[in-house]
Amino acid sequence: MTNDADARPPFDPDLFVNHDQALREIEERAQELVAAGANFERFQRRLLRVKGAVGLGKSWLMCRAQEQIHEKFEGVLVYRLCLVDDAAALRLGQPWEKSFPAGPAAGALSPAELASETLKWLIRCTVEARGAEPRWLDQPADLQALGARLKGELDATGRPCVLLVDGLDELPPPPIPGEPGAVRLLADFLLIPLVQRGGVFVVLAARNPPAEAVQTDLYRPEISTYAYDIDLRPFTQPDIEKQLELAATRADVTGVPLKAAEQAAEILATGGGSPLANLRLAQKLDPVTAEWPDPGQVALESVDGYLAGLPVDLRDCFF
């Protein structure tokens, strides 16, 4: 059984299942972005909020979307910014072509520092995408100046950009009540300027129901003019069967026994259709009989309204 530190399994494209509709939506908007070219006004649906409960596969969807856009749309800048990982650490993204080292823990950064580091990362990615040397990023600069520089660098590339943002709603609240938090600062100096400029398609992964900061700062008129939402749906029984069949082919990595798919109906009834819950429940199965050693471990439970049916001892994997 895995522990809290790896509650979200590393993305594996060979194990990606479902969410085809959401993936198709992202690809269609990317196609519209490319077709609009320099005529930014032709592309109006510039920000998509992908909403779903904890464990529904939002992070894996963002990884898959990054792969697909990179493969299908030559010349598009595609950046995936994962702000918070399972250890609440800031990871300053990994654009498809390059990899940058992990940043400091999010808790060690003020909201302004986090917003600054994020903008600098995007500037660095964009400068290097046109073969130039990113300079002066180690110098102090206010958020307004960094936002203006990012806009200028995107203009200089002349290329459309897809920005996939994960973990925005998991950032810690501001240390001083009443002060602007990281979500507000990123909305003010990154998201709003980008969607108003055009030439960019932003995809935000967020929990549903949304966190208070997300509801306050990411549904403002300046964003909502260009934004729309889609909801991820729980897995059906056939989805779970396919997921567990694939996972069982990688049992050495996933810990899912070969016959786990035979328990798809009970896993659905217990885990509520969450792909992460599916894996966790399947890992509880006996590797030979594919049955639970203690049926009491899979008694129906509810975890804060997000994931119905998780065993009590699995709660810490999610919260």
Coordinates of C-alpha atoms in Angstrom, one line a residue:
M1 CA 0.0 0.0 0.0
T2 CA 1.3 3.5 -0.9
N3 CA 1.7 6.2 1.7
D4 CA 0.6 9.8 2.0
A5 CA 3.6 11.1 0.1
D6 CA 2.5 9.4 -3.1
A7 CA -1.2 10.0 -2.8
R8 CA -1.2 11.1 -6.4
P9 CA 0.5 8.6 -8.6
P10 CA 3.0 10.0 -11.1
F11 CA 1.5 10.5 -14.6
D12 CA 1.8 7.5 -16.9
P13 CA 0.3 8.0 -20.4
D14 CA -0.1 4.3 -20.9
L15 CA -2.6 4.2 -17.9
F16 CA -4.6 7.3 -18.9
V17 CA -8.3 6.5 -19.1
N18 CA -11.5 8.5 -19.7
H19 CA -12.0 12.3 -19.6
D20 CA -12.0 12.1 -23.4
Q21 CA -14.6 14.8 -23.6
A22 CA -12.6 17.3 -21.6
L23 CA -9.4 16.4 -23.5
R24 CA -11.3 16.9 -26.8
E25 CA -12.6 20.3 -25.5
I26 CA -9.0 21.5 -24.7
E27 CA -7.7 20.3 -28.1
E28 CA -10.6 22.0 -30.0
R29 CA -9.9 25.3 -28.3
A30 CA -6.2 24.9 -29.1
Q31 CA -7.1 24.4 -32.7
E32 CA -9.2 27.6 -32.7
L33 CA -6.3 29.5 -31.1
V34 CA -4.0 28.3 -33.9
A35 CA -6.6 29.1 -36.6
A36 CA -7.0 32.7 -35.2
G37 CA -3.4 33.4 -35.8
A38 CA -2.4 37.1 -35.1
N39 CA -6.1 38.1 -35.1
F40 CA -6.5 37.6 -31.4
E41 CA -10.1 38.9 -31.4
R42 CA -11.3 35.8 -33.3
F43 CA -10.5 33.6 -30.3
Q44 CA -12.7 34.6 -27.4
R45 CA -13.0 31.5 -25.2
R46 CA -9.6 32.0 -23.7
L47 CA -9.8 30.5 -20.3
L48 CA -11.3 27.1 -19.4
R49 CA -11.9 26.1 -15.7
V50 CA -11.8 22.3 -15.5
K51 CA -13.6 21.4 -12.2
G52 CA -13.8 18.2 -10.3
A53 CA -13.7 16.7 -6.9
V54 CA -10.5 15.5 -5.3
G55 CA -9.1 12.4 -7.0
L56 CA -11.1 12.7 -10.3
G57 CA -8.0 13.0 -12.4
K58 CA -7.5 16.7 -13.1
S59 CA -3.8 16.6 -12.8
W60 CA -3.5 13.6 -15.1
L61 CA -5.8 15.4 -17.6
M62 CA -3.4 18.4 -17.6
C63 CA -0.4 16.1 -18.2
R64 CA -2.2 14.4 -21.1
A65 CA -3.3 17.7 -22.6
Q66 CA 0.2 18.9 -22.6
E67 CA 1.4 15.8 -24.4
Q68 CA -1.4 16.0 -27.0
I69 CA -1.0 19.7 -27.7
H70 CA 2.7 19.3 -28.1
E71 CA 2.3 16.4 -30.5
K72 CA -0.6 17.9 -32.6
F73 CA 0.1 21.6 -32.8
E74 CA 3.5 22.5 -34.1
G75 CA 4.7 25.9 -33.1
V76 CA 2.4 26.3 -30.1
L77 CA 4.1 27.1 -26.8
V78 CA 2.6 24.7 -24.3
Y79 CA 3.4 25.2 -20.6
R80 CA 2.2 23.2 -17.7
L81 CA 2.5 24.9 -14.4
C82 CA 2.0 22.7 -11.3
L83 CA 1.9 25.1 -8.4
V84 CA 1.4 22.6 -5.5
D85 CA 2.4 19.0 -5.3
D86 CA 1.5 16.4 -2.7
A87 CA 4.1 17.8 -0.2
A88 CA 2.8 21.4 -0.7
A89 CA 6.0 22.2 -2.6
L90 CA 6.1 24.8 -5.4
R91 CA 7.2 23.2 -8.6
L92 CA 8.1 25.8 -11.2
G93 CA 6.7 23.8 -14.0
Q94 CA 8.2 21.7 -16.7
P95 CA 7.6 22.8 -20.3
W96 CA 7.6 19.9 -22.7
E97 CA 11.0 20.8 -24.2
K98 CA 12.8 21.7 -21.0
S99 CA 13.0 20.9 -17.3
F100 CA 13.7 23.3 -14.5
P101 CA 14.5 22.3 -11.0
A102 CA 11.9 22.2 -8.3
G103 CA 11.4 25.4 -6.4
P104 CA 11.2 26.0 -2.6
A105 CA 8.2 24.9 -0.5
A106 CA 5.2 27.1 -1.1
G107 CA 4.9 27.7 2.6
A108 CA 8.3 29.4 2.6
L109 CA 7.2 32.0 0.0
S110 CA 5.0 35.0 0.5
P111 CA 2.1 35.3 -2.0
A112 CA 4.1 38.1 -3.8
E113 CA 7.2 35.9 -4.0
L114 CA 5.3 33.0 -5.3
A115 CA 3.7 35.1 -8.0
S116 CA 7.1 36.6 -8.9
E117 CA 8.7 33.2 -9.2
T118 CA 5.9 32.0 -11.4
L119 CA 6.1 35.0 -13.7
K120 CA 9.9 34.6 -13.9
W121 CA 9.5 31.0 -14.9
L122 CA 7.1 31.8 -17.7
I123 CA 9.4 34.6 -18.9
R124 CA 12.4 32.2 -18.9
C125 CA 10.4 29.5 -20.8
T126 CA 9.3 32.0 -23.4
V127 CA 12.7 33.7 -23.9
E128 CA 14.4 30.3 -24.3
A129 CA 11.6 29.1 -26.7
R130 CA 12.9 31.7 -29.2
G131 CA 16.5 30.8 -28.7
A132 CA 17.5 33.8 -26.6
E133 CA 19.3 34.0 -23.3
P134 CA 17.0 34.9 -20.3
R135 CA 18.7 37.8 -18.5
W136 CA 18.0 40.0 -15.5
L137 CA 15.6 37.5 -14.0
D138 CA 17.7 37.4 -10.9
Q139 CA 17.2 41.1 -10.4
P140 CA 14.4 42.5 -8.2
A141 CA 11.3 43.5 -10.2
D142 CA 7.7 44.3 -9.2
L143 CA 4.9 42.1 -10.4
Q144 CA 3.6 44.8 -12.8
A145 CA 7.0 44.9 -14.5
L146 CA 7.3 41.1 -14.7
G147 CA 3.8 40.9 -16.2
A148 CA 4.6 43.5 -18.8
R149 CA 7.8 41.7 -19.7
L150 CA 6.0 38.4 -20.1
K151 CA 3.5 40.0 -22.5
G152 CA 6.5 41.5 -24.4
E153 CA 8.2 38.2 -24.7
L154 CA 5.1 36.5 -25.9
D155 CA 4.7 39.2 -28.5
A156 CA 8.3 38.7 -29.6
T157 CA 7.8 35.0 -30.2
G158 CA 4.7 35.5 -32.4
R159 CA 3.5 32.1 -31.4
P160 CA 0.2 31.1 -29.7
C161 CA 0.5 29.8 -26.2
V162 CA -1.4 27.2 -24.1
L163 CA -0.9 27.5 -20.4
L164 CA -2.1 24.6 -18.2
V165 CA -2.3 25.5 -14.5
D166 CA -2.7 22.9 -11.8
G167 CA -3.0 23.4 -8.1
L168 CA -3.9 27.1 -8.0
D169 CA -6.8 26.5 -5.6
E170 CA -4.5 24.5 -3.3
L171 CA -2.2 27.4 -2.5
P172 CA -2.0 28.4 1.1
P173 CA -4.0 31.5 2.3
P174 CA -2.2 34.8 2.8
P175 CA -0.3 34.8 6.1
I176 CA -1.8 38.2 7.0
P177 CA -5.6 38.1 6.9
G178 CA -6.9 40.8 4.5
E179 CA -3.8 40.9 2.4
P180 CA -3.9 39.7 -1.2
G181 CA -3.1 36.0 -1.5
A182 CA -1.3 34.2 -4.2
V183 CA -4.5 33.4 -6.2
R184 CA -5.4 37.1 -6.3
L185 CA -1.9 38.2 -7.3
L186 CA -1.7 35.5 -10.1
A187 CA -5.1 36.6 -11.3
D188 CA -4.1 40.3 -11.3
F189 CA -0.7 40.0 -12.9
L190 CA -0.8 36.8 -14.9
L191 CA -4.3 35.5 -15.8
I192 CA -6.2 38.7 -16.4
P193 CA -3.4 40.3 -18.6
L194 CA -3.0 37.1 -20.6
V195 CA -6.7 36.7 -21.4
Q196 CA -7.2 40.3 -22.2
R197 CA -4.1 40.3 -24.5
G198 CA -5.3 37.2 -26.4
G199 CA -3.2 34.7 -28.3
V200 CA -3.3 32.5 -25.2
F201 CA -5.5 29.7 -24.1
V202 CA -5.4 29.1 -20.3
V203 CA -6.7 25.9 -18.7
L204 CA -7.2 25.9 -14.9
A205 CA -7.7 22.7 -12.9
A206 CA -9.7 23.4 -9.8
R207 CA -11.6 21.5 -7.2
N208 CA -15.4 21.5 -7.2
P209 CA -16.9 23.0 -5.2
P210 CA -14.2 25.7 -5.7
A211 CA -12.1 27.1 -2.8
E212 CA -13.2 30.5 -1.5
A213 CA -10.2 32.3 -3.1
V214 CA -10.9 30.7 -6.5
Q215 CA -14.6 31.7 -6.3
T216 CA -13.6 35.2 -5.4
D217 CA -10.7 35.8 -7.7
L218 CA -11.2 33.6 -10.7
Y219 CA -14.8 34.4 -11.3
R220 CA -14.3 38.2 -11.6
P221 CA -15.8 40.0 -14.6
E222 CA -12.4 40.6 -16.1
I223 CA -11.9 36.8 -16.3
S224 CA -15.5 35.6 -16.8
T225 CA -15.8 37.6 -20.0
Y226 CA -13.5 35.1 -21.6
A227 CA -14.0 32.0 -19.4
Y228 CA -16.2 29.0 -19.2
D229 CA -16.4 25.8 -17.1
I230 CA -16.6 22.1 -17.7
D231 CA -17.0 19.4 -15.0
L232 CA -15.2 16.1 -14.8
R233 CA -17.5 13.2 -14.2
P234 CA -16.8 10.1 -12.0
F235 CA -15.8 6.9 -13.8
T236 CA -18.5 4.5 -14.8
Q237 CA -18.1 0.7 -14.2
P238 CA -16.7 0.1 -17.8
D239 CA -14.2 3.0 -17.2
I240 CA -13.1 1.4 -13.9
E241 CA -12.7 -2.0 -15.6
K242 CA -10.5 -0.5 -18.3
Q243 CA -8.5 1.5 -15.7
L244 CA -7.8 -1.5 -13.6
E245 CA -7.0 -3.8 -16.5
L246 CA -4.4 -1.3 -17.7
A247 CA -3.1 -0.8 -14.1
A248 CA -2.8 -4.6 -13.7
T249 CA -0.4 -4.8 -16.7
R250 CA 1.9 -2.6 -14.6
A251 CA 1.4 -4.3 -11.3
D252 CA 5.0 -3.9 -10.3
V253 CA 4.4 -0.1 -10.3
T254 CA 0.7 0.2 -9.5
G255 CA 0.3 -2.6 -7.0
V256 CA -3.0 -3.5 -8.7
P257 CA -3.6 -7.3 -8.9
L258 CA -4.4 -9.0 -12.2
K259 CA -8.0 -9.8 -11.5
A260 CA -8.8 -6.4 -9.9
A261 CA -11.2 -5.5 -12.8
E262 CA -13.6 -8.2 -11.6
Q263 CA -14.3 -6.1 -8.5
A264 CA -15.2 -3.0 -10.6
A265 CA -18.8 -2.9 -9.6
E266 CA -18.0 -3.0 -5.9
I267 CA -15.2 -0.5 -6.3
L268 CA -17.6 1.8 -8.0
A269 CA -20.1 1.4 -5.2
T270 CA -17.5 2.0 -2.6
G271 CA -15.2 4.6 -4.1
G272 CA -17.8 6.7 -6.0
G273 CA -16.1 6.5 -9.4
S274 CA -12.9 8.5 -8.4
P275 CA -9.9 7.1 -10.4
L276 CA -7.6 7.7 -7.5
A277 CA -10.0 5.9 -5.1
N278 CA -10.2 3.1 -7.6
L279 CA -6.5 2.5 -7.5
R280 CA -6.4 2.7 -3.7
L281 CA -9.2 0.3 -3.3
A282 CA -7.7 -2.1 -5.9
Q283 CA -4.4 -2.0 -4.1
K284 CA -6.2 -3.4 -1.0
L285 CA -7.2 -6.6 -2.9
D286 CA -5.6 -9.9 -2.2
P287 CA -3.0 -10.3 -5.1
V288 CA -4.2 -13.9 -5.7
T289 CA -7.9 -14.0 -5.1
A290 CA -8.6 -10.3 -5.9
E291 CA -10.8 -10.1 -2.8
W292 CA -10.6 -7.8 0.2
P293 CA -9.1 -9.7 3.2
D294 CA -11.3 -7.6 5.5
P295 CA -14.6 -6.5 3.8
G296 CA -15.1 -4.1 6.7
Q297 CA -12.3 -2.0 5.3
V298 CA -14.5 -1.0 2.4
A299 CA -17.6 0.0 4.3
L300 CA -19.3 3.0 2.7
E301 CA -18.0 6.2 4.1
S302 CA -18.0 9.9 3.1
V303 CA -15.0 12.1 3.1
D304 CA -15.9 15.8 3.4
G305 CA -18.4 15.4 0.6
Y306 CA -15.7 14.9 -2.1
L307 CA -15.2 11.1 -2.3
A308 CA -18.0 8.9 -1.3
G309 CA -17.2 5.5 0.0
L310 CA -13.5 5.6 1.0
P311 CA -12.3 3.4 3.7
V312 CA -11.5 5.3 6.9
D313 CA -7.8 4.4 6.7
L314 CA -7.5 5.9 3.3
R315 CA -8.7 9.4 4.2
D316 CA -5.2 10.6 4.9
C317 CA -4.2 9.8 1.3
F318 CA -6.5 12.7 0.1
F319 CA -6.4 15.3 2.9

